[in-house]
């Protein structure tokens, strides 16, 4: 059974770059059936899809975040990472990584990690 675990700093200052890593176990991120996904949930709001990366390093981003987002992967470590630049307090959220099935659906996710943007 695939398991995902997010890691990264819990506090980021405004204008800096948020960087998170998702470590995958029980499955390979080179599997071409999936799009390895980042999602977030701001306080009091619903889930927001950020983007994903699939086999061959094709990446897909939310139009509203595309200019600030980069998703990459390290196949040797079975990890994929999220970088979100120029953060503001509005980027404060619980960030999740997930195994995406396409169309915004996913079948496995990490437990989430709280990221707060504050000076």
Coordinates of N, CA, C and O in Angstrom, one line a residue:
X1 N 0.8 -1.2 0.0 CA 0.0 0.0 0.0 C 0.9 1.2 0.0 O 1.8 1.4 0.8
X2 N 0.6 2.2 -0.9 CA 1.4 3.4 -1.0 C 1.2 4.3 0.2 O 0.1 4.4 0.7
X3 N 2.3 4.9 0.6 CA 2.2 5.8 1.7 C 2.9 7.1 1.3 O 4.0 7.0 0.6
X4 N 2.4 8.3 1.7 CA 3.0 9.5 1.4 C 3.2 10.3 2.7 O 2.4 10.3 3.5
X5 N 4.3 11.1 2.7 CA 4.6 11.8 3.9 C 5.2 13.2 3.5 O 6.3 13.2 2.8
X6 N 4.6 14.3 3.9 CA 5.1 15.6 3.6 C 6.1 16.0 4.7 O 6.0 15.6 5.9
X7 N 7.0 16.8 4.3 CA 8.0 17.4 5.2 C 8.5 18.8 4.7 O 8.4 19.0 3.5
X8 N 8.8 19.6 5.6 CA 9.3 20.9 5.3 C 9.0 21.9 6.5 O 8.4 21.5 7.5
X9 N 9.5 23.1 6.3 CA 9.3 24.1 7.4 C 7.8 24.5 7.6 O 7.1 24.6 6.7
X10 N 7.5 24.7 8.9 CA 6.1 25.0 9.2 C 5.9 26.5 9.2 O 4.7 27.0 9.2
X11 N 7.0 27.3 9.1 CA 6.8 28.8 9.1 C 7.7 29.4 8.0 O 8.9 29.0 7.9
X12 N 7.1 30.2 7.2 CA 7.8 30.8 6.1 C 7.5 32.3 6.1 O 6.3 32.7 6.4
X13 N 8.5 33.1 5.9 CA 8.3 34.6 5.9 C 7.7 35.1 4.6 O 8.0 34.5 3.5
X14 N 6.9 36.1 4.6 CA 6.4 36.7 3.4 C 7.5 37.0 2.4 O 8.6 37.5 2.8
X15 N 7.2 36.8 1.2 CA 8.1 37.1 0.0 C 9.1 35.9 -0.2 O 9.8 35.9 -1.2
X16 N 9.2 35.0 0.8 CA 10.2 33.9 0.6 C 9.5 32.8 -0.2 O 8.4 32.9 -0.6
X17 N 10.3 31.7 -0.4 CA 9.8 30.5 -1.2 C 9.5 29.4 -0.2 O 10.3 29.0 0.6
X18 N 8.3 28.9 -0.3 CA 7.9 27.7 0.4 C 8.4 26.5 -0.3 O 8.2 26.4 -1.5
X19 N 9.0 25.6 0.4 CA 9.5 24.4 -0.2 C 9.1 23.2 0.7 O 9.4 23.1 1.8
X20 N 8.4 22.2 0.0 CA 7.9 21.0 0.7 C 8.4 19.8 -0.1 O 8.4 19.8 -1.3
X21 N 8.6 18.7 0.6 CA 9.0 17.4 0.0 C 8.0 16.4 0.4 O 7.5 16.3 1.5
X22 N 7.6 15.5 -0.6 CA 6.8 14.4 -0.3 C 7.6 13.1 -0.5 O 8.1 12.9 -1.7
X23 N 7.7 12.3 0.5 CA 8.4 11.0 0.4 C 7.4 9.9 0.2 O 6.4 9.8 1.0
X24 N 7.6 9.1 -0.8 CA 6.6 8.1 -1.2 C 7.2 6.7 -0.9 O 8.4 6.4 -1.2
X25 N 6.5 5.9 -0.2 CA 6.9 4.5 0.1 C 5.8 3.5 -0.3 O 4.6 3.9 -0.4
X26 N 6.2 2.3 -0.7 CA 5.2 1.3 -1.1 C 4.8 1.4 -2.5 O 3.8 0.8 -2.9
X27 N 5.4 2.3 -3.3 CA 5.1 2.5 -4.7 C 6.1 3.4 -5.3 O 6.8 4.2 -4.6
X28 N 6.3 3.3 -6.6 CA 7.3 4.2 -7.3 C 6.7 5.4 -7.9 O 5.6 5.3 -8.6
X29 N 7.3 6.5 -7.8 CA 6.8 7.7 -8.5 C 7.1 7.7 -10.0 O 6.7 8.6 -10.7
X30 N 7.8 6.7 -10.4 CA 7.9 6.5 -11.9 C 6.8 5.8 -12.5 O 6.7 5.7 -13.8
X31 N 5.8 5.3 -11.7 CA 4.6 4.7 -12.3 C 3.9 5.6 -13.2 O 3.5 6.7 -12.7
X32 N 3.6 5.2 -14.4 CA 3.0 6.2 -15.4 C 1.5 6.3 -15.3 O 0.9 7.0 -16.1
X33 N 0.9 5.7 -14.3 CA -0.5 5.8 -14.2 C -1.0 6.9 -13.4 O -2.2 7.2 -13.3
X34 N -0.1 7.6 -12.7 CA -0.4 8.6 -11.7 C 0.2 9.9 -12.0 O 1.2 10.0 -12.7
X35 N -0.5 11.0 -11.4 CA 0.1 12.3 -11.4 C 0.3 12.7 -10.0 O -0.7 12.8 -9.2
X36 N 1.6 12.9 -9.6 CA 1.9 13.1 -8.2 C 1.6 14.5 -7.8 O 2.2 15.5 -8.4
X37 N 0.7 14.7 -6.9 CA -0.1 15.9 -6.7 C 0.2 16.7 -5.4 O 0.4 16.1 -4.4
X38 N 0.1 18.0 -5.5 CA 0.1 18.8 -4.3 C -1.3 19.5 -4.2 O -1.8 20.1 -5.2
X39 N -1.8 19.6 -3.0 CA -3.1 20.2 -2.7 C -3.0 21.0 -1.4 O -2.1 20.6 -0.6
X40 N -3.8 22.0 -1.2 CA -3.7 22.7 0.1 C -5.1 23.0 0.5 O -6.1 23.1 -0.2
X41 N -5.2 23.3 1.8 CA -6.5 23.7 2.4 C -6.3 24.9 3.3 O -5.8 24.7 4.5
X42 N -6.6 26.1 2.9 CA -6.5 27.3 3.8 C -7.5 27.1 4.9 O -8.5 26.5 4.8
X43 N -7.2 27.8 6.0 CA -8.1 27.8 7.2 C -9.5 28.2 6.8 O -9.7 29.3 6.2
X44 N -10.5 27.4 7.1 CA -11.9 27.7 6.9 C -12.3 27.6 5.5 O -13.5 28.0 5.1
X45 N -11.5 27.0 4.6 CA -11.8 26.9 3.2 C -11.7 25.5 2.7 O -11.2 24.6 3.4
X46 N -12.1 25.2 1.5 CA -12.0 23.9 0.9 C -10.6 23.6 0.3 O -9.7 24.4 0.3
X47 N -10.5 22.3 -0.2 CA -9.3 21.9 -0.8 C -9.0 22.7 -2.1 O -10.0 22.9 -2.9
X48 N -7.8 23.0 -2.3 CA -7.4 23.7 -3.6 C -6.2 22.9 -4.2 O -5.2 22.6 -3.6
X49 N -6.5 22.5 -5.5 CA -5.5 21.7 -6.2 C -4.4 22.7 -6.7 O -4.7 23.8 -7.3
X50 N -3.1 22.3 -6.4 CA -2.0 23.2 -6.8 C -1.4 22.8 -8.1 O -1.1 23.6 -9.0
X51 N -1.1 21.5 -8.2 CA -0.5 21.0 -9.4 C 0.0 19.6 -9.2 O -0.1 19.0 -8.2
X52 N 0.6 19.0 -10.3 CA 1.1 17.6 -10.2 C 2.2 17.4 -11.3 O 2.3 18.2 -12.2
X53 N 2.9 16.3 -11.1 CA 3.9 15.9 -12.0 C 3.7 14.4 -12.3 O 3.4 13.6 -11.5
X54 N 3.9 14.1 -13.6 CA 3.7 12.7 -14.0 C 4.9 12.2 -14.7 O 5.9 12.9 -14.9
X55 N 4.9 10.9 -15.1 CA 6.0 10.2 -15.7 C 6.4 11.0 -16.9 O 5.7 11.5 -17.7
X56 N 7.7 11.2 -17.1 CA 8.3 12.0 -18.1 C 8.5 13.4 -17.7 O 8.9 14.3 -18.5
X57 N 8.2 13.7 -16.4 CA 8.3 15.1 -15.9 C 7.4 16.1 -16.5 O 7.7 17.3 -16.4
X58 N 6.3 15.6 -17.0 CA 5.2 16.6 -17.4 C 4.6 17.2 -16.2 O 4.3 16.4 -15.3
X59 N 4.5 18.5 -16.2 CA 3.9 19.1 -15.0 C 2.6 19.9 -15.4 O 2.5 20.4 -16.5
X60 N 1.7 20.0 -14.4 CA 0.4 20.7 -14.6 C 0.2 21.5 -13.4 O 0.3 21.1 -12.3
X61 N -0.2 22.8 -13.6 CA -0.4 23.7 -12.5 C -1.7 24.4 -12.6 O -2.3 24.6 -13.6
X62 N -2.2 24.8 -11.3 CA -3.4 25.6 -11.3 C -3.1 26.9 -11.9 O -2.1 27.6 -11.7
X63 N -4.0 27.4 -12.8 CA -3.8 28.7 -13.5 C -3.5 29.8 -12.5 O -2.7 30.7 -12.8
X64 N -4.2 29.8 -11.3 CA -4.1 30.9 -10.4 C -2.7 30.9 -9.7 O -2.3 31.9 -9.1
X65 N -2.0 29.8 -9.7 CA -0.8 29.6 -8.9 C 0.4 29.4 -9.9 O 1.6 29.4 -9.4
X66 N 0.1 29.2 -11.1 CA 1.2 28.7 -12.1 C 2.4 29.6 -12.1 O 3.5 29.1 -12.1
X67 N 2.2 30.9 -12.0 CA 3.4 31.8 -12.1 C 4.3 31.7 -10.9 O 5.5 32.1 -11.0
X68 N 3.9 31.1 -9.8 CA 4.7 31.0 -8.6 C 5.0 29.6 -8.2 O 5.7 29.3 -7.2
X69 N 4.6 28.6 -9.0 CA 4.7 27.2 -8.6 C 5.7 26.4 -9.5 O 5.8 26.6 -10.7
X70 N 6.4 25.5 -8.8 CA 7.3 24.6 -9.5 C 7.2 23.2 -8.7 O 7.4 23.2 -7.5
X71 N 6.9 22.2 -9.5 CA 6.9 20.8 -8.9 C 8.0 20.0 -9.7 O 8.0 20.0 -10.9
X72 N 8.8 19.3 -8.9 CA 9.9 18.5 -9.5 C 9.9 17.2 -8.7 O 9.2 17.0 -7.7
X73 N 10.7 16.3 -9.2 CA 10.8 15.0 -8.5 C 12.3 14.5 -8.5 O 13.1 14.9 -9.4
X74 N 12.6 13.6 -7.6 CA 13.9 12.9 -7.4 C 13.6 11.4 -7.4 O 13.2 10.9 -6.4
X75 N 13.8 10.8 -8.6 CA 13.4 9.4 -8.6 C 14.3 8.5 -7.8 O 13.9 7.5 -7.3
X76 N 15.6 9.0 -7.6 CA 16.5 8.2 -6.8 C 16.1 8.1 -5.3 O 16.3 7.1 -4.6
X77 N 15.4 9.1 -4.9 CA 14.9 9.2 -3.5 C 13.4 8.9 -3.4 O 12.8 8.8 -2.3
X78 N 12.7 8.7 -4.5 CA 11.3 8.5 -4.6 C 10.5 9.6 -3.9 O 9.6 9.4 -3.0
X79 N 10.9 10.8 -4.2 CA 10.3 12.0 -3.6 C 9.9 13.0 -4.7 O 10.5 13.0 -5.8
X80 N 8.9 13.8 -4.4 CA 8.6 15.0 -5.3 C 8.5 16.2 -4.4 O 8.1 16.1 -3.2
X81 N 8.7 17.3 -5.0 CA 8.8 18.6 -4.2 C 7.9 19.6 -4.8 O 7.6 19.7 -6.0
X82 N 7.5 20.5 -3.9 CA 6.8 21.7 -4.3 C 7.6 22.9 -3.9 O 8.1 23.0 -2.7
X83 N 7.6 23.9 -4.8 CA 8.2 25.2 -4.4 C 7.2 26.2 -4.8 O 6.7 26.3 -6.0
X84 N 6.8 27.1 -3.9 CA 5.9 28.2 -4.1 C 6.6 29.5 -3.7 O 6.9 29.7 -2.6
X85 N 6.8 30.3 -4.7 CA 7.6 31.5 -4.5 C 6.7 32.7 -4.1 O 5.5 32.7 -4.2
X86 N 7.4 33.7 -3.6 CA 6.7 35.0 -3.2 C 5.5 34.8 -2.4 O 4.4 35.4 -2.7
X87 N 5.6 34.1 -1.3 CA 4.4 33.7 -0.5 C 3.9 34.9 0.2 O 4.7 35.9 0.6
X88 N 2.6 34.9 0.5 CA 1.9 35.9 1.3 C 1.2 35.2 2.4 O 1.0 33.9 2.4
X89 N 0.6 35.9 3.4 CA -0.2 35.2 4.4 C -1.4 34.4 3.8 O -1.8 33.5 4.5
X90 N -1.8 34.8 2.6 CA -2.9 34.0 2.0 C -2.5 32.6 1.6 O -3.3 31.8 1.2
X91 N -1.2 32.3 1.6 CA -0.7 31.0 1.3 C -0.6 30.1 2.5 O -0.3 28.9 2.4
X92 N -1.0 30.6 3.7 CA -1.1 29.8 4.9 C -2.2 28.8 4.7 O -3.3 29.0 4.3
X93 N -1.8 27.5 4.9 CA -2.7 26.4 4.7 C -2.1 25.1 5.2 O -0.9 25.0 5.5
X94 N -2.9 24.1 5.2 CA -2.4 22.7 5.4 C -2.1 22.2 4.0 O -3.0 22.2 3.1
X95 N -0.9 21.7 3.7 CA -0.5 21.3 2.4 C -0.4 19.7 2.4 O 0.2 19.1 3.4
X96 N -1.0 19.1 1.4 CA -1.0 17.7 1.3 C -0.3 17.3 0.0 O -0.5 18.0 -1.0
X97 N 0.3 16.1 0.0 CA 0.7 15.5 -1.2 C -0.2 14.3 -1.4 O -0.6 13.6 -0.5
X98 N -0.4 13.9 -2.7 CA -1.3 12.8 -3.0 C -0.9 12.1 -4.3 O -0.2 12.7 -5.1
X99 N -1.4 10.9 -4.5 CA -1.3 10.2 -5.7 C -2.5 10.5 -6.6 O -3.6 10.0 -6.2
X100 N -2.4 11.2 -7.6 CA -3.5 11.7 -8.4 C -3.8 10.7 -9.5 O -3.0 10.0 -10.1
X101 N -5.2 10.6 -9.8 CA -5.7 9.7 -10.8 C -6.1 10.4 -12.0 O -6.5 9.8 -13.0
X102 N -6.0 11.8 -12.0 CA -6.5 12.5 -13.1 C -7.8 13.2 -12.8 O -8.6 12.6 -11.9
X103 N -8.1 14.3 -13.4 CA -9.4 15.0 -13.1 C -9.6 15.5 -11.7 O -10.7 15.7 -11.3
X104 N -8.5 15.7 -11.0 CA -8.5 16.2 -9.6 C -8.8 15.1 -8.6 O -8.8 15.4 -7.4
X105 N -9.0 13.9 -9.0 CA -9.2 12.8 -8.0 C -7.8 12.2 -7.6 O -6.8 12.3 -8.3
X106 N -7.8 11.7 -6.4 CA -6.6 11.0 -5.9 C -7.0 9.9 -5.0 O -8.1 9.9 -4.4
X107 N -6.2 8.8 -4.9 CA -6.5 7.7 -4.1 C -5.7 7.5 -2.8 O -6.1 6.7 -2.0
X108 N -4.7 8.2 -2.7 CA -3.9 8.2 -1.5 C -3.3 9.6 -1.2 O -3.0 10.3 -2.2
X109 N -3.2 9.9 0.1 CA -2.6 11.2 0.4 C -1.8 11.1 1.7 O -2.0 10.2 2.5
X110 N -0.9 12.1 1.9 CA -0.3 12.2 3.2 C -1.2 12.8 4.2 O -2.4 13.2 3.9
X111 N -0.7 12.9 5.5 CA -1.6 13.5 6.5 C -1.7 15.0 6.5 O -2.5 15.6 7.1
X112 N -0.8 15.6 5.7 CA -0.8 17.1 5.6 C 0.2 17.7 6.6 O 0.5 17.2 7.6
X113 N 0.7 18.9 6.2 CA 1.6 19.6 7.0 C 1.2 21.1 7.0 O 0.9 21.7 6.0
X114 N 1.1 21.7 8.2 CA 0.7 23.1 8.3 C 1.8 24.0 8.0 O 3.0 23.8 8.4
X115 N 1.6 24.9 7.1 CA 2.5 25.9 6.7 C 1.9 27.3 7.0 O 0.8 27.6 6.5
X116 N 2.6 28.1 7.8 CA 2.1 29.4 8.1 C 3.0 30.4 7.5 O 4.3 30.3 7.7
X117 N 2.5 31.4 6.9 CA 3.3 32.5 6.3 C 3.1 33.7 7.2 O 2.0 34.3 7.3
X118 N 4.2 34.1 7.9 CA 4.1 35.2 8.8 C 5.5 35.7 9.1 O 6.5 35.0 9.1
X119 N 5.6 37.0 9.3 CA 6.9 37.6 9.7 C 7.1 37.5 11.2 O 8.2 37.9 11.6

